[in-house]
Amino acid sequence: MTVADETMFPITAGMPADELRDLLAVHLNHQVRSWGEPPRSFYWLPTANFMVSPGGNQFYERLKSVTERWKLRSTVKHVLE
């Protein structure tokens, strides 16, 4: 998995759901903090943009359920690379 085209971490088929959730939380939190403070009277509204490669659907479904529980907007694009 790659977050913001810079942070990569491996996901394995047997990875427990809580470990996957925690990895996603840490990396997303790091990315959002790098944005700095929003302008006055505004707030950041991050979106998870998933790009799913062949064989990645099982991981996407698990990550999608995490983002839904967090009420985080998400999009998905299936790629053939």
CSV table of C-alpha atoms in Angstrom, one decimal:
chain,number,residue,atom,x,y,z
A,1,MET,CA,0.0,0.0,0.0
A,2,THR,CA,1.2,3.5,-0.8
A,3,VAL,CA,0.0,6.6,1.0
A,4,ALA,CA,0.2,9.9,-0.9
A,5,ASP,CA,2.7,8.5,-3.4
A,6,GLU,CA,5.4,8.5,-0.8
A,7,THR,CA,4.9,6.2,2.2
A,8,MET,CA,4.8,2.5,1.3
A,9,PHE,CA,4.0,-0.4,3.6
A,10,PRO,CA,3.3,-4.1,2.9
A,11,ILE,CA,-0.1,-5.7,3.4
A,12,THR,CA,-0.3,-9.5,3.7
A,13,ALA,CA,-3.3,-11.8,3.3
A,14,GLY,CA,-3.1,-12.9,6.9
A,15,MET,CA,-2.8,-9.5,8.4
A,16,PRO,CA,-5.3,-9.0,11.3
A,17,ALA,CA,-7.9,-6.3,10.8
A,18,ASP,CA,-6.8,-4.3,13.8
A,19,GLU,CA,-3.2,-4.2,12.5
A,20,LEU,CA,-4.3,-3.1,9.1
A,21,ARG,CA,-6.5,-0.4,10.6
A,22,ASP,CA,-3.7,0.9,12.8
A,23,LEU,CA,-1.2,1.0,9.9
A,24,LEU,CA,-3.7,3.0,7.8
A,25,ALA,CA,-4.4,5.3,10.7
A,26,VAL,CA,-0.7,6.1,11.4
A,27,HIS,CA,0.1,6.8,7.8
A,28,LEU,CA,-3.1,8.9,7.1
A,29,ASN,CA,-2.5,10.8,10.3
A,30,HIS,CA,1.1,11.6,9.2
A,31,GLN,CA,-0.1,12.8,5.8
A,32,VAL,CA,-2.9,15.0,7.2
A,33,ARG,CA,-0.5,16.5,9.8
A,34,SER,CA,1.9,17.5,7.0
A,35,TRP,CA,-0.8,19.8,5.6
A,36,GLY,CA,-0.4,22.2,8.6
A,37,GLU,CA,-3.2,24.2,10.1
A,38,PRO,CA,-6.2,25.0,7.8
A,39,PRO,CA,-7.1,28.6,7.2
A,40,ARG,CA,-9.2,30.4,9.8
A,41,SER,CA,-12.8,29.2,9.8
A,42,PHE,CA,-12.0,26.2,7.6
A,43,TYR,CA,-11.1,22.6,8.3
A,44,TRP,CA,-9.5,19.8,6.4
A,45,LEU,CA,-11.7,17.1,4.9
A,46,PRO,CA,-9.4,14.3,3.7
A,47,THR,CA,-10.6,11.7,1.1
A,48,ALA,CA,-9.1,8.3,0.6
A,49,ASN,CA,-8.6,7.7,-3.1
A,50,PHE,CA,-8.0,3.9,-3.6
A,51,MET,CA,-6.3,2.6,-6.7
A,52,VAL,CA,-6.8,-1.1,-6.8
A,53,SER,CA,-4.4,-3.3,-8.8
A,54,PRO,CA,-5.2,-6.8,-9.9
A,55,GLY,CA,-5.4,-9.1,-6.8
A,56,GLY,CA,-6.0,-6.1,-4.5
A,57,ASN,CA,-9.8,-6.4,-4.1
A,58,GLN,CA,-9.6,-8.3,-0.8
A,59,PHE,CA,-7.4,-5.6,0.7
A,60,TYR,CA,-9.5,-2.8,-0.7
A,61,GLU,CA,-12.7,-4.2,0.8
A,62,ARG,CA,-11.1,-4.4,4.2
A,63,LEU,CA,-9.7,-0.9,4.0
A,64,LYS,CA,-13.0,0.5,2.6
A,65,SER,CA,-14.9,-0.9,5.7
A,66,VAL,CA,-12.3,0.9,7.9
A,67,THR,CA,-12.8,4.3,6.1
A,68,GLU,CA,-16.6,3.8,6.3
A,69,ARG,CA,-16.5,3.3,10.0
A,70,TRP,CA,-14.3,6.5,10.3
A,71,LYS,CA,-16.9,8.3,8.1
A,72,LEU,CA,-14.0,9.2,5.7
A,73,ARG,CA,-14.9,9.8,2.1
A,74,SER,CA,-13.4,7.5,-0.4
A,75,THR,CA,-13.2,6.8,-4.1
A,76,VAL,CA,-12.0,3.8,-6.0
A,77,LYS,CA,-10.3,3.2,-9.3
A,78,HIS,CA,-9.4,-0.2,-10.6
A,79,VAL,CA,-6.1,-0.2,-12.6
A,80,LEU,CA,-4.6,-2.9,-14.7
A,81,GLU,CA,-0.9,-2.2,-13.9
